[in-house]
Each structure stands twice: as structure tokens, then as C-alpha cells.
Amino acid sequence: MRIQPAQAARRAGWALGQAAYLLGFWGESTACNLARGARRVWNGAAARGRAFSARFLHPVWEGLVGVGRDLAAPFVRFAHGMRSIHAYVQEEKQARGTPRALAGGLLYFHRGVRLYGYLAVRAGRYIMPLLALGLFVFTVRHTLNRSFSLAVEVNGELVGYVQSEDVLEAAKNTLQQNIVSLDRSSQWQITADYTLAVDPEELLDQETLARTLLEMSHSEIQPGAAVYVDGELVLVSDDASGLRQALEALKTTAADAAGEGSEAEFIRDVELQEGIYFTSDISDETAVQEALSNTDLFGLRTVRRAVEIREIPYETVTTRSEDYRWGSVQTVQAGQAGSAQVTVDYITENGVTTEEIVESVTLTEPVTEQIVIGSRMPAGSLVEVPGYGTLLWPVPNYKYVSRWMSAGHTGADICANAGQDILAAADGRVITAGWHYSYGNYIIIDHGNGLRTLYAHCSKLYVSYGQYVSQGDVIGAVGNTGNSFGNHCHFELYVGGVRVSARNYFPNM
């Protein structure tokens, strides 16, 4: 069957109306149930509150009210009684006079005390615990605000106040650790007594207490200083500051004596050791002064620093050249000294002064001197000796030969200025170097295979017996020693062990 639109709309409206009705009915029902539940909860809580109040709060309240009534009763009764007494006294005063009125008032007051005194006792049962509690609180607070300490006494004398015994023990340990005992058997002990003190004026700390104990023990121990020299004890003084100043004064005096800019120091290891010493170990003043006046005990070194301009010596370089005759000296460059700024320390120990260069700054460089010594031999100076090698003329820088070997003369007299070089004629060994009554200072060289040479009348000998020389070595200097009448070298030649004339080999000399 086909449903018409209008019919469908009516059905839908009816359905919505039913839904709205059911929703409203459910909401109303739920609200009612909630209200009834809340009322039951409230009624139950109120009932329990009334029960709790009746069981607990009400007795407490009644107790408080009773306490208040008991506390107030004496005062209420006292006030009522005083009003009654006042009225009574006023009536009696008008009727019977003031004295009788006062006597009656006192009698009236006495009867009131007898009748109602129990009320004060009842109130006192509450008041007395409160007063006791207040007194206890007051006592505790007052006691806690007080400070307590220990009064320290040594030998019946008050030393001071400390917080605890640990302060005294720490002070004693501090002193013990600083005591220097020269006699290992010496010991320092101190015994203290303690008493309790309230609100002391001042508490001593460890350091202050240690100083106080030291002052009180002056007869046994006292602060001082010892002087050790190279680890050995010299003296002990009770004036550490004065001793230090005295040692410094020794150095100051020595420095002043050495001159301006000088400093002084001890040569030996001088050590000042401060500490606490037994009074019996302290040196007397005389011993201290004697030790300090002995400067040798410490050894003093003074150092004076100066800045000076010093000369730098020049060097001399010598060379040989055949451009010049043998022995001649030619200065090809003159030497010139330089200059330097030198910082030098003059060190004086035990009266001996040495110097030590600290710094040297060159201002001008020195100029080296260059000297050329002639090495050119005269013509014919080197000749061949058959079977023996070459032979060298012994005096290159000679003047002339005054005479040769002859029947009455054993050699050639080679004249030259005193000090001119005498050369070894050939390689060989010196077999004689010494003095002869006729030859004077003379030398004999053995060249081997019977070849020997002799050089006499030398002013100086530069070789010694047994020495090996080479051809051309300078062995002596021309002179006039022995049986001689002028500076010359007497030269003898032995070939094959036989003396021969040097002229045979040097005919052009």
C-alpha cells in the first residue's frame, strides 16, 4: 500500500512527540531520585554530626565551661563580697562610727574567706600547672640564652676561657711542635685545671691561648732564634728580630767598606732558625756579641759591580815570505786596539780580590797587526853534499865570514847581529847542548853516517840533548859567549867523521 506524504509527516511528528515525552519523563525521574539521595546523605551526615557532637564535643565544651566557671567563681564571689562589705561598712559608719565600721568590715571579710576559700583552691588547681608550665618555659629559654665555657687555670692562675678542652690541647700541641730542644732529654709539660664558667667575657682561640701559655712559661721556654753556620749551631738568642738585624748589619758594613755599589754576602751557609727554645739554652748577651763580632766565623764576600771602558788588544798575524831577506820583519798593517764597555764584578774574599766579567759590549773592533818575516835565503845557502844530501847555511841573515877553517882555526866564524837565528844545517839528533869554556853555549847535531855540525858562542839555546830537529829549524841565537870577541856563530862541519872546511861547500858565502 502506498503511503501518502501527509500521512508520513503525521507519523514522524507522532514519533518525535513520543521521544520528547520519554526523555522528559526520564529526566524528571532522575532529578527526583538525585534529590531524594542527597537528602538522605545530608540527613545521615547531620545525624552523625549530632552524635559526634553529643559524644565528644559536648563533654569537651561542658568541661571548658566548668573550668571557666571554676576559674571565674573566686573572682565573682570576691567581687560580690567586696560590694557587700562596702555597703556594710557604709551603713555601720553612719550608725556606729568609722572604727566599728572598719572592724565589722574586716570580720565580714574573714567570714567570707572561711566560707568561700575553697573556690580559690579549686581555681588554683587549674592555675598552678599553668604557672609551673610558664616557669618551666621561662627557665628553659633563659638557660638556653646563657653561654657556658671552661675556665682554664695553670698553677692556680687563671689563663682564660675556652670553648672546650680541645682548644687547650691544640694550643699545647702547637707549642710542643715549635719547641727546638738542643738537649734531647729536655721536655716541657703543663697541667691545667678546668671549672665551668657562665657568660665569660671573652673566649680564647688556639693561637691566643698558645701565646698566653708561652708567656706564662717564660721561665722554662721562650721564643728565640738560633744561628747555624754550615749546619753547626753557633748561638741562640731570645731576640730573633735583633739577631736578624745584626747579621744584616755585618753584610751592610762590609759592603760599605768595599765601596759604593757593593753588595756583601756570607761565604758560609748561615741559617737563622726561629722557634721556641728552652730558657737554659739561650746564650747570654756577651756570648752573642762575641760571636757576631767574629766575621771570620761567617766568612764575608763583597761584590762591587762596575762598568768600565776597556781596551781590546789586537791580534798579530805573522807570515813568511821569500819576497824579503831571511829574518827581516815587515809590518804590512799596523795593529790597533779596540774598545769595549765591560760590566765587571770585583769579588773580594779573605782579602783577595778577583774579577768576573758579567757582560762585554764591543764599541770598536780591533785591527789585526800583519807582519811578514823574510824567508829568502842568500844565494848559495843550500848545497849538495855527495852521499849525504843537502846542507843549509846556518845563519841566513849574516853579515860576513870573518875567517874560515885554517891550521889554527877549526871552523868558520859567521858574523851577525846578536840574537839572529841559527838554523839546523840538516835533519838530525842533538847530541850536545850546553856550555864549553871555549865554545860558550854550543850545540852539536849528528846527522848520521858521520855527518855532524857544531854551532858555538850562542847567546841562547832553543834545543836540548836528545831532541830531533829538521833542516831549517831554529836551534839557537847568535851571541858572544865563551872565548869570543864579537857576536858570531862558530860553525864546524864533519863529513865522514872528519872535520872539513865549510868553505868547500859554501865557496860563495
PDB file of N, CA and C in Angstrom, residues 120-210:
ATOM      1  N   ALA A 120      38.971  29.418  95.726  1.00  0.00           N
ATOM      2  CA  ALA A 120      40.335  29.789  95.315  1.00  0.00           C
ATOM      3  C   ALA A 120      41.198  28.546  95.160  1.00  0.00           C
ATOM      4  N   VAL A 121      40.959  27.570  96.082  1.00  0.00           N
ATOM      5  CA  VAL A 121      41.741  26.324  95.968  1.00  0.00           C
ATOM      6  C   VAL A 121      41.416  25.615  94.671  1.00  0.00           C
ATOM      7  N   ARG A 122      40.091  25.579  94.340  1.00  0.00           N
ATOM      8  CA  ARG A 122      39.669  24.910  93.101  1.00  0.00           C
ATOM      9  C   ARG A 122      40.274  25.602  91.879  1.00  0.00           C
ATOM     10  N   ALA A 123      40.288  26.956  91.923  1.00  0.00           N
ATOM     11  CA  ALA A 123      40.884  27.684  90.786  1.00  0.00           C
ATOM     12  C   ALA A 123      42.392  27.473  90.731  1.00  0.00           C
ATOM     13  N   GLY A 124      42.986  27.341  91.943  1.00  0.00           N
ATOM     14  CA  GLY A 124      44.443  27.120  91.970  1.00  0.00           C
ATOM     15  C   GLY A 124      44.852  25.816  91.327  1.00  0.00           C
ATOM     16  N   ARG A 125      43.967  24.825  91.326  1.00  0.00           N
ATOM     17  CA  ARG A 125      44.295  23.547  90.698  1.00  0.00           C
ATOM     18  C   ARG A 125      44.494  23.692  89.184  1.00  0.00           C
ATOM     19  N   TYR A 126      43.796  24.685  88.640  1.00  0.00           N
ATOM     20  CA  TYR A 126      43.995  24.965  87.213  1.00  0.00           C
ATOM     21  C   TYR A 126      45.157  25.931  86.992  1.00  0.00           C
ATOM     22  N   ILE A 127      45.278  26.906  87.889  1.00  0.00           N
ATOM     23  CA  ILE A 127      46.280  27.961  87.670  1.00  0.00           C
ATOM     24  C   ILE A 127      47.687  27.465  87.950  1.00  0.00           C
ATOM     25  N   MET A 128      47.874  26.629  88.988  1.00  0.00           N
ATOM     26  CA  MET A 128      49.222  26.218  89.377  1.00  0.00           C
ATOM     27  C   MET A 128      49.947  25.441  88.260  1.00  0.00           C
ATOM     28  N   PRO A 129      49.314  24.480  87.578  1.00  0.00           N
ATOM     29  CA  PRO A 129      50.013  23.822  86.458  1.00  0.00           C
ATOM     30  C   PRO A 129      50.408  24.808  85.359  1.00  0.00           C
ATOM     31  N   LEU A 130      49.499  25.779  85.108  1.00  0.00           N
ATOM     32  CA  LEU A 130      49.836  26.764  84.082  1.00  0.00           C
ATOM     33  C   LEU A 130      51.021  27.616  84.509  1.00  0.00           C
ATOM     34  N   LEU A 131      51.035  28.008  85.810  1.00  0.00           N
ATOM     35  CA  LEU A 131      52.172  28.767  86.315  1.00  0.00           C
ATOM     36  C   LEU A 131      53.464  27.949  86.257  1.00  0.00           C
ATOM     37  N   ALA A 132      53.324  26.654  86.608  1.00  0.00           N
ATOM     38  CA  ALA A 132      54.514  25.786  86.560  1.00  0.00           C
ATOM     39  C   ALA A 132      55.039  25.656  85.121  1.00  0.00           C
ATOM     40  N   LEU A 133      54.070  25.485  84.164  1.00  0.00           N
ATOM     41  CA  LEU A 133      54.475  25.391  82.765  1.00  0.00           C
ATOM     42  C   LEU A 133      55.148  26.684  82.321  1.00  0.00           C
ATOM     43  N   GLY A 134      54.598  27.823  82.698  1.00  0.00           N
ATOM     44  CA  GLY A 134      55.209  29.100  82.326  1.00  0.00           C
ATOM     45  C   GLY A 134      56.583  29.267  82.935  1.00  0.00           C
ATOM     46  N   LEU A 135      56.711  28.840  84.211  1.00  0.00           N
ATOM     47  CA  LEU A 135      58.023  28.923  84.850  1.00  0.00           C
ATOM     48  C   LEU A 135      59.029  28.024  84.150  1.00  0.00           C
ATOM     49  N   PHE A 136      58.575  26.833  83.727  1.00  0.00           N
ATOM     50  CA  PHE A 136      59.472  25.909  83.024  1.00  0.00           C
ATOM     51  C   PHE A 136      59.940  26.501  81.692  1.00  0.00           C
ATOM     52  N   VAL A 137      58.978  27.059  80.950  1.00  0.00           N
ATOM     53  CA  VAL A 137      59.340  27.664  79.655  1.00  0.00           C
ATOM     54  C   VAL A 137      60.308  28.822  79.857  1.00  0.00           C
ATOM     55  N   PHE A 138      60.026  29.650  80.868  1.00  0.00           N
ATOM     56  CA  PHE A 138      60.916  30.788  81.144  1.00  0.00           C
ATOM     57  C   PHE A 138      62.318  30.312  81.502  1.00  0.00           C
ATOM     58  N   THR A 139      62.388  29.274  82.333  1.00  0.00           N
ATOM     59  CA  THR A 139      63.698  28.761  82.771  1.00  0.00           C
ATOM     60  C   THR A 139      64.490  28.198  81.597  1.00  0.00           C
ATOM     61  N   VAL A 140      63.777  27.419  80.755  1.00  0.00           N
ATOM     62  CA  VAL A 140      64.472  26.816  79.614  1.00  0.00           C
ATOM     63  C   VAL A 140      64.978  27.895  78.667  1.00  0.00           C
ATOM     64  N   ARG A 141      64.140  28.870  78.348  1.00  0.00           N
ATOM     65  CA  ARG A 141      64.571  29.923  77.426  1.00  0.00           C
ATOM     66  C   ARG A 141      65.704  30.750  78.013  1.00  0.00           C
ATOM     67  N   HIS A 142      65.626  31.044  79.277  1.00  0.00           N
ATOM     68  CA  HIS A 142      66.684  31.830  79.914  1.00  0.00           C
ATOM     69  C   HIS A 142      68.002  31.048  79.949  1.00  0.00           C
ATOM     70  N   THR A 143      67.910  29.747  80.217  1.00  0.00           N
ATOM     71  CA  THR A 143      69.131  28.920  80.286  1.00  0.00           C
ATOM     72  C   THR A 143      69.767  28.773  78.919  1.00  0.00           C
ATOM     73  N   LEU A 144      68.916  28.573  77.893  1.00  0.00           N
ATOM     74  CA  LEU A 144      69.470  28.406  76.541  1.00  0.00           C
ATOM     75  C   LEU A 144      70.143  29.675  76.046  1.00  0.00           C
ATOM     76  N   ASN A 145      69.745  30.807  76.530  1.00  0.00           N
ATOM     77  CA  ASN A 145      70.359  32.064  76.100  1.00  0.00           C
ATOM     78  C   ASN A 145      71.672  32.352  76.814  1.00  0.00           C
ATOM     79  N   ARG A 146      71.999  31.558  77.816  1.00  0.00           N
ATOM     80  CA  ARG A 146      73.263  31.747  78.518  1.00  0.00           C
ATOM     81  C   ARG A 146      74.363  30.988  77.770  1.00  0.00           C
ATOM     82  N   SER A 147      75.603  31.457  77.874  1.00  0.00           N
ATOM     83  CA  SER A 147      76.754  30.767  77.274  1.00  0.00           C
ATOM     84  C   SER A 147      77.625  30.183  78.375  1.00  0.00           C
ATOM     85  N   PHE A 148      78.069  28.957  78.145  1.00  0.00           N
ATOM     86  CA  PHE A 148      78.885  28.244  79.118  1.00  0.00           C
ATOM     87  C   PHE A 148      80.253  27.955  78.503  1.00  0.00           C
ATOM     88  N   SER A 149      81.270  27.963  79.308  1.00  0.00           N
ATOM     89  CA  SER A 149      82.630  27.689  78.839  1.00  0.00           C
ATOM     90  C   SER A 149      83.414  27.090  79.987  1.00  0.00           C
ATOM     91  N   LEU A 150      84.722  26.834  79.694  1.00  0.00           N
ATOM     92  CA  LEU A 150      85.625  26.280  80.701  1.00  0.00           C
ATOM     93  C   LEU A 150      86.664  27.329  81.059  1.00  0.00           C
ATOM     94  N   ALA A 151      86.794  27.567  82.362  1.00  0.00           N
ATOM     95  CA  ALA A 151      87.861  28.447  82.838  1.00  0.00           C
ATOM     96  C   ALA A 151      89.118  27.597  83.023  1.00  0.00           C
ATOM     97  N   VAL A 152      90.225  28.012  82.379  1.00  0.00           N
ATOM     98  CA  VAL A 152      91.484  27.262  82.426  1.00  0.00           C
ATOM     99  C   VAL A 152      92.401  27.914  83.448  1.00  0.00           C
ATOM    100  N   GLU A 153      92.887  27.108  84.378  1.00  0.00           N
ATOM    101  CA  GLU A 153      93.817  27.584  85.388  1.00  0.00           C
ATOM    102  C   GLU A 153      95.088  26.741  85.339  1.00  0.00           C
ATOM    103  N   VAL A 154      96.227  27.394  85.427  1.00  0.00           N
ATOM    104  CA  VAL A 154      97.527  26.724  85.464  1.00  0.00           C
ATOM    105  C   VAL A 154      98.260  27.222  86.708  1.00  0.00           C
ATOM    106  N   ASN A 155      98.600  26.270  87.558  1.00  0.00           N
ATOM    107  CA  ASN A 155      99.283  26.602  88.825  1.00  0.00           C
ATOM    108  C   ASN A 155      98.495  27.628  89.630  1.00  0.00           C
ATOM    109  N   GLY A 156      97.162  27.467  89.616  1.00  0.00           N
ATOM    110  CA  GLY A 156      96.306  28.347  90.395  1.00  0.00           C
ATOM    111  C   GLY A 156      96.069  29.700  89.767  1.00  0.00           C
ATOM    112  N   GLU A 157      96.627  29.966  88.622  1.00  0.00           N
ATOM    113  CA  GLU A 157      96.462  31.258  87.962  1.00  0.00           C
ATOM    114  C   GLU A 157      95.537  31.107  86.761  1.00  0.00           C
ATOM    115  N   LEU A 158      94.531  31.997  86.675  1.00  0.00           N
ATOM    116  CA  LEU A 158      93.578  31.937  85.575  1.00  0.00           C
ATOM    117  C   LEU A 158      94.261  32.323  84.266  1.00  0.00           C
ATOM    118  N   VAL A 159      94.151  31.433  83.271  1.00  0.00           N
ATOM    119  CA  VAL A 159      94.729  31.691  81.961  1.00  0.00           C
ATOM    120  C   VAL A 159      93.708  32.367  81.051  1.00  0.00           C
ATOM    121  N   GLY A 160      92.466  31.871  81.113  1.00  0.00           N
ATOM    122  CA  GLY A 160      91.419  32.414  80.257  1.00  0.00           C
ATOM    123  C   GLY A 160      90.306  31.408  80.115  1.00  0.00           C
ATOM    124  N   TYR A 161      89.399  31.672  79.200  1.00  0.00           N
ATOM    125  CA  TYR A 161      88.226  30.832  78.995  1.00  0.00           C
ATOM    126  C   TYR A 161      88.279  30.233  77.599  1.00  0.00           C
ATOM    127  N   VAL A 162      87.907  28.955  77.506  1.00  0.00           N
ATOM    128  CA  VAL A 162      87.918  28.263  76.222  1.00  0.00           C
ATOM    129  C   VAL A 162      86.587  27.554  76.030  1.00  0.00           C
ATOM    130  N   GLN A 163      86.284  27.240  74.782  1.00  0.00           N
ATOM    131  CA  GLN A 163      85.031  26.572  74.470  1.00  0.00           C
ATOM    132  C   GLN A 163      85.048  25.126  74.933  1.00  0.00           C
ATOM    133  N   SER A 164      86.208  24.476  74.793  1.00  0.00           N
ATOM    134  CA  SER A 164      86.319  23.076  75.199  1.00  0.00           C
ATOM    135  C   SER A 164      87.775  22.750  75.504  1.00  0.00           C
ATOM    136  N   GLU A 165      87.988  21.556  76.057  1.00  0.00           N
ATOM    137  CA  GLU A 165      89.343  21.121  76.370  1.00  0.00           C
ATOM    138  C   GLU A 165      90.193  20.948  75.111  1.00  0.00           C
ATOM    139  N   ASP A 166      89.544  20.722  73.985  1.00  0.00           N
ATOM    140  CA  ASP A 166      90.290  20.531  72.734  1.00  0.00           C
ATOM    141  C   ASP A 166      91.103  21.768  72.376  1.00  0.00           C
ATOM    142  N   VAL A 167      90.608  22.954  72.733  1.00  0.00           N
ATOM    143  CA  VAL A 167      91.346  24.188  72.412  1.00  0.00           C
ATOM    144  C   VAL A 167      92.685  24.209  73.150  1.00  0.00           C
ATOM    145  N   LEU A 168      92.648  23.824  74.449  1.00  0.00           N
ATOM    146  CA  LEU A 168      93.896  23.796  75.222  1.00  0.00           C
ATOM    147  C   LEU A 168      94.852  22.744  74.675  1.00  0.00           C
ATOM    148  N   GLU A 169      94.338  21.576  74.352  1.00  0.00           N
ATOM    149  CA  GLU A 169      95.205  20.525  73.828  1.00  0.00           C
ATOM    150  C   GLU A 169      95.841  20.945  72.506  1.00  0.00           C
ATOM    151  N   ALA A 170      95.070  21.601  71.649  1.00  0.00           N
ATOM    152  CA  ALA A 170      95.624  22.068  70.373  1.00  0.00           C
ATOM    153  C   ALA A 170      96.695  23.121  70.609  1.00  0.00           C
ATOM    154  N   ALA A 171      96.469  24.042  71.573  1.00  0.00           N
ATOM    155  CA  ALA A 171      97.473  25.067  71.876  1.00  0.00           C
ATOM    156  C   ALA A 171      98.752  24.431  72.413  1.00  0.00           C
ATOM    157  N   LYS A 172      98.621  23.440  73.289  1.00  0.00           N
ATOM    158  CA  LYS A 172      99.802  22.745  73.830  1.00  0.00           C
ATOM    159  C   LYS A 172     100.566  22.036  72.717  1.00  0.00           C
ATOM    160  N   ASN A 173      99.841  21.408  71.800  1.00  0.00           N
ATOM    161  CA  ASN A 173     100.500  20.716  70.686  1.00  0.00           C
ATOM    162  C   ASN A 173     101.232  21.696  69.789  1.00  0.00           C
ATOM    163  N   THR A 174     100.631  22.878  69.587  1.00  0.00           N
ATOM    164  CA  THR A 174     101.294  23.896  68.766  1.00  0.00           C
ATOM    165  C   THR A 174     102.631  24.297  69.377  1.00  0.00           C
ATOM    166  N   LEU A 175     102.644  24.516  70.687  1.00  0.00           N
ATOM    167  CA  LEU A 175     103.892  24.875  71.358  1.00  0.00           C
ATOM    168  C   LEU A 175     104.897  23.735  71.291  1.00  0.00           C
ATOM    169  N   GLN A 176     104.436  22.512  71.542  1.00  0.00           N
ATOM    170  CA  GLN A 176     105.339  21.355  71.520  1.00  0.00           C
ATOM    171  C   GLN A 176     106.008  21.199  70.166  1.00  0.00           C
ATOM    172  N   GLN A 177     105.241  21.409  69.103  1.00  0.00           N
ATOM    173  CA  GLN A 177     105.789  21.234  67.760  1.00  0.00           C
ATOM    174  C   GLN A 177     106.828  22.301  67.412  1.00  0.00           C
ATOM    175  N   ASN A 178     106.750  23.462  68.058  1.00  0.00           N
ATOM    176  CA  ASN A 178     107.675  24.553  67.740  1.00  0.00           C
ATOM    177  C   ASN A 178     108.842  24.636  68.710  1.00  0.00           C
ATOM    178  N   ILE A 179     108.882  23.770  69.697  1.00  0.00           N
ATOM    179  CA  ILE A 179     109.999  23.771  70.645  1.00  0.00           C
ATOM    180  C   ILE A 179     111.201  23.095  69.990  1.00  0.00           C
ATOM    181  N   VAL A 180     112.332  23.768  69.994  1.00  0.00           N
ATOM    182  CA  VAL A 180     113.586  23.216  69.487  1.00  0.00           C
ATOM    183  C   VAL A 180     114.436  22.843  70.694  1.00  0.00           C
ATOM    184  N   SER A 181     114.586  21.549  70.908  1.00  0.00           N
ATOM    185  CA  SER A 181     115.333  21.072  72.068  1.00  0.00           C
ATOM    186  C   SER A 181     116.756  20.739  71.653  1.00  0.00           C
ATOM    187  N   LEU A 182     117.715  21.520  72.154  1.00  0.00           N
ATOM    188  CA  LEU A 182     119.119  21.221  71.869  1.00  0.00           C
ATOM    189  C   LEU A 182     119.589  20.027  72.686  1.00  0.00           C
ATOM    190  N   ASP A 183     118.966  19.842  73.834  1.00  0.00           N
ATOM    191  CA  ASP A 183     119.230  18.672  74.664  1.00  0.00           C
ATOM    192  C   ASP A 183     118.014  17.770  74.545  1.00  0.00           C
ATOM    193  N   ARG A 184     118.172  16.653  73.887  1.00  0.00           N
ATOM    194  CA  ARG A 184     117.023  15.791  73.576  1.00  0.00           C
ATOM    195  C   ARG A 184     116.283  15.330  74.826  1.00  0.00           C
ATOM    196  N   SER A 185     116.931  15.382  75.987  1.00  0.00           N
ATOM    197  CA  SER A 185     116.288  14.917  77.209  1.00  0.00           C
ATOM    198  C   SER A 185     115.335  15.958  77.796  1.00  0.00           C
ATOM    199  N   SER A 186     115.427  17.199  77.340  1.00  0.00           N
ATOM    200  CA  SER A 186     114.577  18.260  77.886  1.00  0.00           C
ATOM    201  C   SER A 186     113.145  18.088  77.388  1.00  0.00           C
ATOM    202  N   GLN A 187     112.200  18.209  78.300  1.00  0.00           N
ATOM    203  CA  GLN A 187     110.789  18.092  77.969  1.00  0.00           C
ATOM    204  C   GLN A 187     110.023  19.223  78.636  1.00  0.00           C
ATOM    205  N   TRP A 188     108.951  19.667  78.000  1.00  0.00           N
ATOM    206  CA  TRP A 188     108.097  20.706  78.563  1.00  0.00           C
ATOM    207  C   TRP A 188     106.709  20.136  78.748  1.00  0.00           C
ATOM    208  N   GLN A 189     106.203  20.238  79.974  1.00  0.00           N
ATOM    209  CA  GLN A 189     104.883  19.744  80.296  1.00  0.00           C
ATOM    210  C   GLN A 189     104.124  20.842  81.019  1.00  0.00           C
ATOM    211  N   ILE A 190     102.792  20.816  80.891  1.00  0.00           N
ATOM    212  CA  ILE A 190     101.948  21.775  81.598  1.00  0.00           C
ATOM    213  C   ILE A 190     100.639  21.084  81.943  1.00  0.00           C
ATOM    214  N   THR A 191     100.172  21.291  83.173  1.00  0.00           N
ATOM    215  CA  THR A 191      98.933  20.687  83.658  1.00  0.00           C
ATOM    216  C   THR A 191      97.948  21.795  83.976  1.00  0.00           C
ATOM    217  N   ALA A 192      96.729  21.638  83.474  1.00  0.00           N
ATOM    218  CA  ALA A 192      95.710  22.672  83.654  1.00  0.00           C
ATOM    219  C   ALA A 192      94.508  22.110  84.388  1.00  0.00           C
ATOM    220  N   ASP A 193      93.810  22.967  85.139  1.00  0.00           N
ATOM    221  CA  ASP A 193      92.556  22.633  85.809  1.00  0.00           C
ATOM    222  C   ASP A 193      91.424  23.393  85.132  1.00  0.00           C
ATOM    223  N   TYR A 194      90.233  22.745  85.113  1.00  0.00           N
ATOM    224  CA  TYR A 194      89.084  23.337  84.458  1.00  0.00           C
ATOM    225  C   TYR A 194      87.950  23.553  85.473  1.00  0.00           C
ATOM    226  N   THR A 195      87.237  24.649  85.320  1.00  0.00           N
ATOM    227  CA  THR A 195      85.991  24.895  86.047  1.00  0.00           C
ATOM    228  C   THR A 195      84.975  25.469  85.070  1.00  0.00           C
ATOM    229  N   LEU A 196      83.692  25.189  85.365  1.00  0.00           N
ATOM    230  CA  LEU A 196      82.628  25.667  84.484  1.00  0.00           C
ATOM    231  C   LEU A 196      82.413  27.155  84.708  1.00  0.00           C
ATOM    232  N   ALA A 197      82.302  27.898  83.620  1.00  0.00           N
ATOM    233  CA  ALA A 197      82.091  29.345  83.691  1.00  0.00           C
ATOM    234  C   ALA A 197      80.874  29.704  82.854  1.00  0.00           C
ATOM    235  N   VAL A 198      80.086  30.678  83.376  1.00  0.00           N
ATOM    236  CA  VAL A 198      78.871  31.120  82.698  1.00  0.00           C
ATOM    237  C   VAL A 198      79.091  32.546  82.186  1.00  0.00           C
ATOM    238  N   ASP A 199      78.708  32.757  80.945  1.00  0.00           N
ATOM    239  CA  ASP A 199      78.830  34.077  80.307  1.00  0.00           C
ATOM    240  C   ASP A 199      80.220  34.683  80.493  1.00  0.00           C
ATOM    241  N   PRO A 200      81.289  34.017  79.947  1.00  0.00           N
ATOM    242  CA  PRO A 200      82.638  34.577  80.086  1.00  0.00           C
ATOM    243  C   PRO A 200      82.771  35.865  79.270  1.00  0.00           C
ATOM    244  N   GLU A 201      83.718  36.703  79.693  1.00  0.00           N
ATOM    245  CA  GLU A 201      83.921  37.962  78.973  1.00  0.00           C
ATOM    246  C   GLU A 201      84.434  37.722  77.551  1.00  0.00           C
ATOM    247  N   GLU A 202      85.390  36.781  77.393  1.00  0.00           N
ATOM    248  CA  GLU A 202      85.989  36.534  76.073  1.00  0.00           C
ATOM    249  C   GLU A 202      86.517  35.112  76.027  1.00  0.00           C
ATOM    250  N   LEU A 203      86.290  34.452  74.903  1.00  0.00           N
ATOM    251  CA  LEU A 203      86.815  33.107  74.696  1.00  0.00           C
ATOM    252  C   LEU A 203      88.129  33.185  73.937  1.00  0.00           C
ATOM    253  N   LEU A 204      89.112  32.406  74.366  1.00  0.00           N
ATOM    254  CA  LEU A 204      90.418  32.379  73.707  1.00  0.00           C
ATOM    255  C   LEU A 204      90.419  31.339  72.601  1.00  0.00           C
ATOM    256  N   ASP A 205      90.982  31.700  71.453  1.00  0.00           N
ATOM    257  CA  ASP A 205      91.164  30.698  70.411  1.00  0.00           C
ATOM    258  C   ASP A 205      92.509  29.997  70.623  1.00  0.00           C
ATOM    259  N   GLN A 206      92.791  29.045  69.747  1.00  0.00           N
ATOM    260  CA  GLN A 206      94.000  28.226  69.902  1.00  0.00           C
ATOM    261  C   GLN A 206      95.269  29.073  69.861  1.00  0.00           C
ATOM    262  N   GLU A 207      95.359  29.996  68.914  1.00  0.00           N
ATOM    263  CA  GLU A 207      96.571  30.791  68.755  1.00  0.00           C
ATOM    264  C   GLU A 207      96.798  31.712  69.953  1.00  0.00           C
ATOM    265  N   THR A 208      95.721  32.389  70.399  1.00  0.00           N
ATOM    266  CA  THR A 208      95.852  33.296  71.539  1.00  0.00           C
ATOM    267  C   THR A 208      96.209  32.539  72.806  1.00  0.00           C
ATOM    268  N   LEU A 209      95.588  31.386  72.998  1.00  0.00           N
ATOM    269  CA  LEU A 209      95.892  30.583  74.183  1.00  0.00           C
ATOM    270  C   LEU A 209      97.332  30.099  74.162  1.00  0.00           C
ATOM    271  N   ALA A 210      97.847  29.737  72.974  1.00  0.00           N
ATOM    272  CA  ALA A 210      99.241  29.294  72.873  1.00  0.00           C
ATOM    273  C   ALA A 210     100.192  30.422  73.263  1.00  0.00           C
TER     274      ALA A 210
END
